[in-house]
PDB file of C-alpha atoms in Angstrom:
ATOM      1  CA  UNK M   1      13.157   4.538  -5.495  1.00 39.00           C
ATOM      2  CA  UNK M   2      10.005   6.653  -5.066  1.00 41.00           C
ATOM      3  CA  UNK M   3       6.793   4.854  -4.251  1.00 43.00           C
ATOM      4  CA  UNK M   4       4.875   6.182  -7.247  1.00 41.00           C
ATOM      5  CA  UNK M   5       7.319   8.156  -9.345  1.00 38.00           C
ATOM      6  CA  UNK M   6       4.894   9.182 -12.074  1.00 37.00           C
ATOM      7  CA  UNK M   7       1.570  10.790 -11.286  1.00 37.00           C
ATOM      8  CA  UNK M   8       0.915  12.186 -14.748  1.00 37.00           C
ATOM      9  CA  UNK M   9      -2.606  12.490 -16.030  1.00 37.00           C
ATOM     10  CA  UNK M  10      -3.790   8.941 -16.416  1.00 38.00           C
ATOM     11  CA  UNK M  11      -5.360   9.302 -19.843  1.00 39.00           C
ATOM     12  CA  UNK M  12      -7.868   6.459 -19.442  1.00 42.00           C
ATOM     13  CA  UNK M  13     -11.231   6.493 -21.149  1.00 43.00           C
ATOM     14  CA  UNK M  14     -14.250   7.242 -18.974  1.00 50.00           C
ATOM     15  CA  UNK M  15     -14.799   9.408 -15.936  1.00 54.00           C
ATOM     16  CA  UNK M  16     -14.848   8.498 -12.276  1.00 54.00           C
ATOM     17  CA  UNK M  17     -18.093   9.630 -10.650  1.00 58.00           C
ATOM     18  CA  UNK M  18     -17.815  12.768  -8.512  1.00 75.00           C
ATOM     19  CA  UNK M  19     -19.462  10.821  -5.666  1.00 84.00           C
ATOM     20  CA  UNK M  20     -19.022   7.230  -4.697  1.00 90.00           C
ATOM     21  CA  UNK M  21     -22.114   5.395  -5.961  1.00 92.00           C
ATOM     22  CA  UNK M  22     -24.611   4.971  -3.099  1.00 94.00           C
ATOM     23  CA  UNK M  23     -24.719   1.182  -3.520  1.00 94.00           C
ATOM     24  CA  UNK M  24     -20.948   1.038  -2.926  1.00 95.00           C
ATOM     25  CA  UNK M  25     -20.968   3.559  -0.066  1.00 95.00           C
ATOM     26  CA  UNK M  26     -23.740   1.529   1.639  1.00 95.00           C
ATOM     27  CA  UNK M  27     -21.343  -1.434   1.864  1.00 96.00           C
ATOM     28  CA  UNK M  28     -18.782   0.697   3.753  1.00 96.00           C
ATOM     29  CA  UNK M  29     -20.388   2.011   6.929  1.00 94.00           C
ATOM     30  CA  UNK M  30     -18.021   4.268   8.843  1.00 91.00           C
ATOM     31  CA  UNK M  31     -15.632   4.720   5.925  1.00 93.00           C
ATOM     32  CA  UNK M  32     -15.014   8.275   4.729  1.00 93.00           C
ATOM     33  CA  UNK M  33     -13.616   7.916   1.213  1.00 94.00           C
ATOM     34  CA  UNK M  34     -11.021  10.353  -0.061  1.00 94.00           C
ATOM     35  CA  UNK M  35     -10.561   8.657  -3.475  1.00 94.00           C
ATOM     36  CA  UNK M  36     -12.095   5.777  -5.361  1.00 94.00           C
ATOM     37  CA  UNK M  37     -12.141   4.163  -8.758  1.00 94.00           C
ATOM     38  CA  UNK M  38     -13.988   1.369 -10.476  1.00 95.00           C
ATOM     39  CA  UNK M  39     -11.875  -1.708 -11.180  1.00 96.00           C
ATOM     40  CA  UNK M  40     -11.913  -3.005 -14.795  1.00 95.00           C
ATOM     41  CA  UNK M  41     -12.779  -6.555 -13.720  1.00 93.00           C
ATOM     42  CA  UNK M  42     -15.641  -5.275 -11.562  1.00 95.00           C
ATOM     43  CA  UNK M  43     -15.864  -3.818  -8.095  1.00 96.00           C
ATOM     44  CA  UNK M  44     -14.238  -0.726  -6.678  1.00 97.00           C
ATOM     45  CA  UNK M  45     -11.130   0.455  -4.898  1.00 96.00           C
ATOM     46  CA  UNK M  46     -12.060   2.885  -2.133  1.00 97.00           C
ATOM     47  CA  UNK M  47      -9.375   4.760  -0.216  1.00 96.00           C
ATOM     48  CA  UNK M  48      -9.732   6.471   3.149  1.00 95.00           C
ATOM     49  CA  UNK M  49      -7.186   8.055   5.450  1.00 94.00           C
ATOM     50  CA  UNK M  50      -7.053   4.780   7.398  1.00 94.00           C
ATOM     51  CA  UNK M  51      -7.258   2.047   4.777  1.00 96.00           C
ATOM     52  CA  UNK M  52      -7.453   0.605   1.284  1.00 97.00           C
ATOM     53  CA  UNK M  53     -10.774  -1.125   0.698  1.00 98.00           C
ATOM     54  CA  UNK M  54     -11.410  -3.493  -2.225  1.00 97.00           C
ATOM     55  CA  UNK M  55     -15.155  -3.699  -2.780  1.00 98.00           C
ATOM     56  CA  UNK M  56     -15.993  -6.809  -4.842  1.00 97.00           C
ATOM     57  CA  UNK M  57     -18.547  -6.643  -7.650  1.00 96.00           C
ATOM     58  CA  UNK M  58     -20.386  -9.510  -5.919  1.00 96.00           C
ATOM     59  CA  UNK M  59     -22.625  -7.692  -3.465  1.00 94.00           C
ATOM     60  CA  UNK M  60     -22.704 -10.751  -1.192  1.00 95.00           C
ATOM     61  CA  UNK M  61     -18.912 -10.747  -0.803  1.00 97.00           C
ATOM     62  CA  UNK M  62     -17.535  -8.560   2.016  1.00 97.00           C
ATOM     63  CA  UNK M  63     -15.169  -5.691   1.256  1.00 98.00           C
ATOM     64  CA  UNK M  64     -11.486  -6.474   1.884  1.00 97.00           C
ATOM     65  CA  UNK M  65      -9.835  -3.866   4.140  1.00 96.00           C
ATOM     66  CA  UNK M  66      -6.082  -3.348   4.405  1.00 97.00           C
ATOM     67  CA  UNK M  67      -4.391  -0.673   6.464  1.00 97.00           C
ATOM     68  CA  UNK M  68      -1.824   1.611   4.865  1.00 98.00           C
ATOM     69  CA  UNK M  69       0.802   0.224   7.208  1.00 97.00           C
ATOM     70  CA  UNK M  70       0.341  -3.127   5.431  1.00 96.00           C
ATOM     71  CA  UNK M  71       1.651  -1.817   2.075  1.00 96.00           C
ATOM     72  CA  UNK M  72       5.268  -2.794   1.531  1.00 92.00           C
ATOM     73  CA  UNK M  73       5.508  -1.152  -1.897  1.00 91.00           C
ATOM     74  CA  UNK M  74       3.175   0.329  -4.518  1.00 95.00           C
ATOM     75  CA  UNK M  75       3.858   1.219  -8.094  1.00 95.00           C
ATOM     76  CA  UNK M  76       1.739   2.937 -10.756  1.00 93.00           C
ATOM     77  CA  UNK M  77       1.895   1.063 -14.093  1.00 93.00           C
ATOM     78  CA  UNK M  78       1.176   3.798 -16.641  1.00 88.00           C
ATOM     79  CA  UNK M  79       0.843   1.567 -19.704  1.00 88.00           C
ATOM     80  CA  UNK M  80      -1.891  -0.578 -18.158  1.00 90.00           C
ATOM     81  CA  UNK M  81      -3.466   2.026 -15.854  1.00 90.00           C
ATOM     82  CA  UNK M  82      -2.917  -0.277 -12.919  1.00 94.00           C
ATOM     83  CA  UNK M  83      -1.526  -0.226  -9.417  1.00 95.00           C
ATOM     84  CA  UNK M  84       0.826  -3.001  -8.366  1.00 97.00           C
ATOM     85  CA  UNK M  85       0.736  -3.350  -4.586  1.00 97.00           C
ATOM     86  CA  UNK M  86       3.035  -5.640  -2.626  1.00 94.00           C
ATOM     87  CA  UNK M  87       1.693  -6.215   0.879  1.00 95.00           C
ATOM     88  CA  UNK M  88       3.879  -6.960   3.881  1.00 91.00           C
ATOM     89  CA  UNK M  89       2.502 -10.524   4.018  1.00 91.00           C
ATOM     90  CA  UNK M  90       4.174 -11.131   0.632  1.00 87.00           C
ATOM     91  CA  UNK M  91       0.971 -10.986  -1.440  1.00 94.00           C
ATOM     92  CA  UNK M  92       1.170  -8.938  -4.627  1.00 96.00           C
ATOM     93  CA  UNK M  93      -1.925  -7.474  -6.220  1.00 95.00           C
ATOM     94  CA  UNK M  94      -2.326  -5.751  -9.595  1.00 97.00           C
ATOM     95  CA  UNK M  95      -5.467  -3.628  -9.761  1.00 96.00           C
ATOM     96  CA  UNK M  96      -6.454  -2.302 -13.191  1.00 96.00           C
ATOM     97  CA  UNK M  97      -8.509   0.859 -12.841  1.00 95.00           C
ATOM     98  CA  UNK M  98     -11.199   2.413 -15.034  1.00 91.00           C
ATOM     99  CA  UNK M  99     -11.728   6.138 -15.341  1.00 73.00           C
ATOM    100  CA  UNK M 100      -9.287   8.991 -15.639  1.00 68.00           C
ATOM    101  CA  UNK M 101      -8.971  10.322 -12.117  1.00 71.00           C
ATOM    102  CA  UNK M 102      -5.328  10.579 -10.923  1.00 84.00           C
ATOM    103  CA  UNK M 103      -6.341  10.780  -7.281  1.00 90.00           C
ATOM    104  CA  UNK M 104      -6.119   7.025  -6.621  1.00 93.00           C
ATOM    105  CA  UNK M 105      -2.358   6.609  -7.255  1.00 94.00           C
ATOM    106  CA  UNK M 106      -1.700   9.973  -5.622  1.00 95.00           C
ATOM    107  CA  UNK M 107      -3.649   9.046  -2.461  1.00 96.00           C
ATOM    108  CA  UNK M 108      -1.964   5.626  -2.287  1.00 96.00           C
ATOM    109  CA  UNK M 109       1.404   7.350  -2.353  1.00 96.00           C
ATOM    110  CA  UNK M 110       0.432   9.958   0.250  1.00 97.00           C
ATOM    111  CA  UNK M 111      -1.173   7.475   2.679  1.00 97.00           C
ATOM    112  CA  UNK M 112       1.637   4.937   2.490  1.00 96.00           C
ATOM    113  CA  UNK M 113       4.244   7.661   3.035  1.00 96.00           C
ATOM    114  CA  UNK M 114       2.189   9.110   5.920  1.00 96.00           C
ATOM    115  CA  UNK M 115       2.248   5.709   7.681  1.00 97.00           C
ATOM    116  CA  UNK M 116       6.057   5.660   7.783  1.00 97.00           C
ATOM    117  CA  UNK M 117       7.467   6.959  11.048  1.00 97.00           C
ATOM    118  CA  UNK M 118      11.098   5.824  10.635  1.00 98.00           C
ATOM    119  CA  UNK M 119      13.057   3.555   8.334  1.00 95.00           C
ATOM    120  CA  UNK M 120      16.543   2.200   7.956  1.00 97.00           C
ATOM    121  CA  UNK M 121      17.971   0.081   5.169  1.00 95.00           C
ATOM    122  CA  UNK M 122      21.154  -1.702   4.307  1.00 95.00           C
ATOM    123  CA  UNK M 123      22.394  -2.831   0.904  1.00 93.00           C
ATOM    124  CA  UNK M 124      24.061  -6.226   0.929  1.00 90.00           C
ATOM    125  CA  UNK M 125      26.171  -8.007  -1.691  1.00 87.00           C
ATOM    126  CA  UNK M 126      24.323  -9.565  -4.625  1.00 84.00           C
ATOM    127  CA  UNK M 127      21.729  -6.792  -4.926  1.00 87.00           C
ATOM    128  CA  UNK M 128      19.993  -7.672  -1.655  1.00 89.00           C
ATOM    129  CA  UNK M 129      18.446  -4.867   0.367  1.00 91.00           C
ATOM    130  CA  UNK M 130      17.173  -5.219   3.922  1.00 93.00           C
ATOM    131  CA  UNK M 131      14.711  -2.585   5.160  1.00 94.00           C
ATOM    132  CA  UNK M 132      13.270  -2.068   8.627  1.00 96.00           C
ATOM    133  CA  UNK M 133      10.351   0.347   8.952  1.00 97.00           C
ATOM    134  CA  UNK M 134       8.330   1.596  11.894  1.00 98.00           C
ATOM    135  CA  UNK M 135       4.792   2.356  10.706  1.00 97.00           C
ATOM    136  CA  UNK M 136       1.706   3.950  12.235  1.00 96.00           C
ATOM    137  CA  UNK M 137      -1.485   1.905  11.816  1.00 94.00           C
ATOM    138  CA  UNK M 138      -4.972   3.329  11.347  1.00 90.00           C
ATOM    139  CA  UNK M 139      -5.558   3.497  15.109  1.00 91.00           C
ATOM    140  CA  UNK M 140      -2.282   5.380  15.745  1.00 93.00           C
ATOM    141  CA  UNK M 141      -0.343   2.406  17.115  1.00 95.00           C
ATOM    142  CA  UNK M 142       3.231   1.742  16.041  1.00 97.00           C
ATOM    143  CA  UNK M 143       4.442  -1.481  14.487  1.00 95.00           C
ATOM    144  CA  UNK M 144       7.716  -2.539  12.907  1.00 96.00           C
ATOM    145  CA  UNK M 145       8.275  -4.464   9.703  1.00 95.00           C
ATOM    146  CA  UNK M 146      11.255  -5.953   7.944  1.00 94.00           C
ATOM    147  CA  UNK M 147      11.539  -6.533   4.199  1.00 90.00           C
ATOM    148  CA  UNK M 148      14.288  -8.408   2.377  1.00 88.00           C
ATOM    149  CA  UNK M 149      14.320  -7.547  -1.323  1.00 85.00           C
ATOM    150  CA  UNK M 150      16.420  -9.200  -4.006  1.00 82.00           C
ATOM    151  CA  UNK M 151      16.851 -12.773  -2.817  1.00 66.00           C
ATOM    152  CA  UNK M 152      14.728 -15.880  -2.981  1.00 61.00           C
ATOM    153  CA  UNK M 153      15.931 -17.266   0.319  1.00 69.00           C
ATOM    154  CA  UNK M 154      17.084 -15.614   3.524  1.00 76.00           C
ATOM    155  CA  UNK M 155      20.385 -16.866   4.880  1.00 85.00           C
ATOM    156  CA  UNK M 156      21.167 -16.846   8.622  1.00 90.00           C
ATOM    157  CA  UNK M 157      23.456 -13.864   8.005  1.00 89.00           C
ATOM    158  CA  UNK M 158      20.695 -11.855   6.293  1.00 89.00           C
ATOM    159  CA  UNK M 159      18.263 -12.820   9.047  1.00 89.00           C
ATOM    160  CA  UNK M 160      20.738 -11.551  11.653  1.00 93.00           C
ATOM    161  CA  UNK M 161      21.158  -8.255   9.814  1.00 93.00           C
ATOM    162  CA  UNK M 162      17.370  -7.892   9.443  1.00 93.00           C
ATOM    163  CA  UNK M 163      16.886  -8.485  13.172  1.00 95.00           C
ATOM    164  CA  UNK M 164      19.546  -5.885  14.039  1.00 96.00           C
ATOM    165  CA  UNK M 165      18.013  -3.323  11.654  1.00 96.00           C
ATOM    166  CA  UNK M 166      14.582  -3.852  13.125  1.00 97.00           C
ATOM    167  CA  UNK M 167      15.955  -3.358  16.643  1.00 97.00           C
ATOM    168  CA  UNK M 168      17.690  -0.150  15.445  1.00 97.00           C
ATOM    169  CA  UNK M 169      14.496   1.198  13.895  1.00 97.00           C
ATOM    170  CA  UNK M 170      12.391   0.361  16.964  1.00 97.00           C
ATOM    171  CA  UNK M 171      14.949   1.905  19.303  1.00 97.00           C
ATOM    172  CA  UNK M 172      15.054   5.134  17.262  1.00 97.00           C
ATOM    173  CA  UNK M 173      11.351   5.780  17.998  1.00 96.00           C
ATOM    174  CA  UNK M 174      11.336   4.554  21.587  1.00 95.00           C
ATOM    175  CA  UNK M 175       9.800   1.132  21.010  1.00 94.00           C
ATOM    176  CA  UNK M 176      11.223  -1.803  22.937  1.00 92.00           C
ATOM    177  CA  UNK M 177      13.656  -3.896  20.967  1.00 82.00           C
TER     178      UNK M 177
END
């Protein structure tokens, strides 16, 4: 399944500013934004080649930075003009955007795909899929991740398969098993 299968014109009211507002940019020293959008509930999503940054509306709260290698899955929800992001730590976030700029979902797709170096997956009975992925982080380092999709609990058999798939993915790119 593609990461963000539909990148049609978003059709939301309002326009995203051509430049990131200076008060938002000032909270992100060293970040070179390539796309951004205001969030309906306040704050901003700012995307760079290295990371996703959630900038809270509360100016005293620090921005939350997540590397592209931390995204397990992202999906554009056309009806609600929102991105649903599942992070590798299991957290799921739905971010409802304002404005009509299609760059945010497009950049999310491009950056997540760019972080993937190698992946292997195996479909198991009962609709379970095990995926092992080697990803490149923002500093160029490689890391491996395993996702089990379609089951509430992981059996010893699924855990064994996940471990073997991770070893296979790591070996394919020259990382130690």
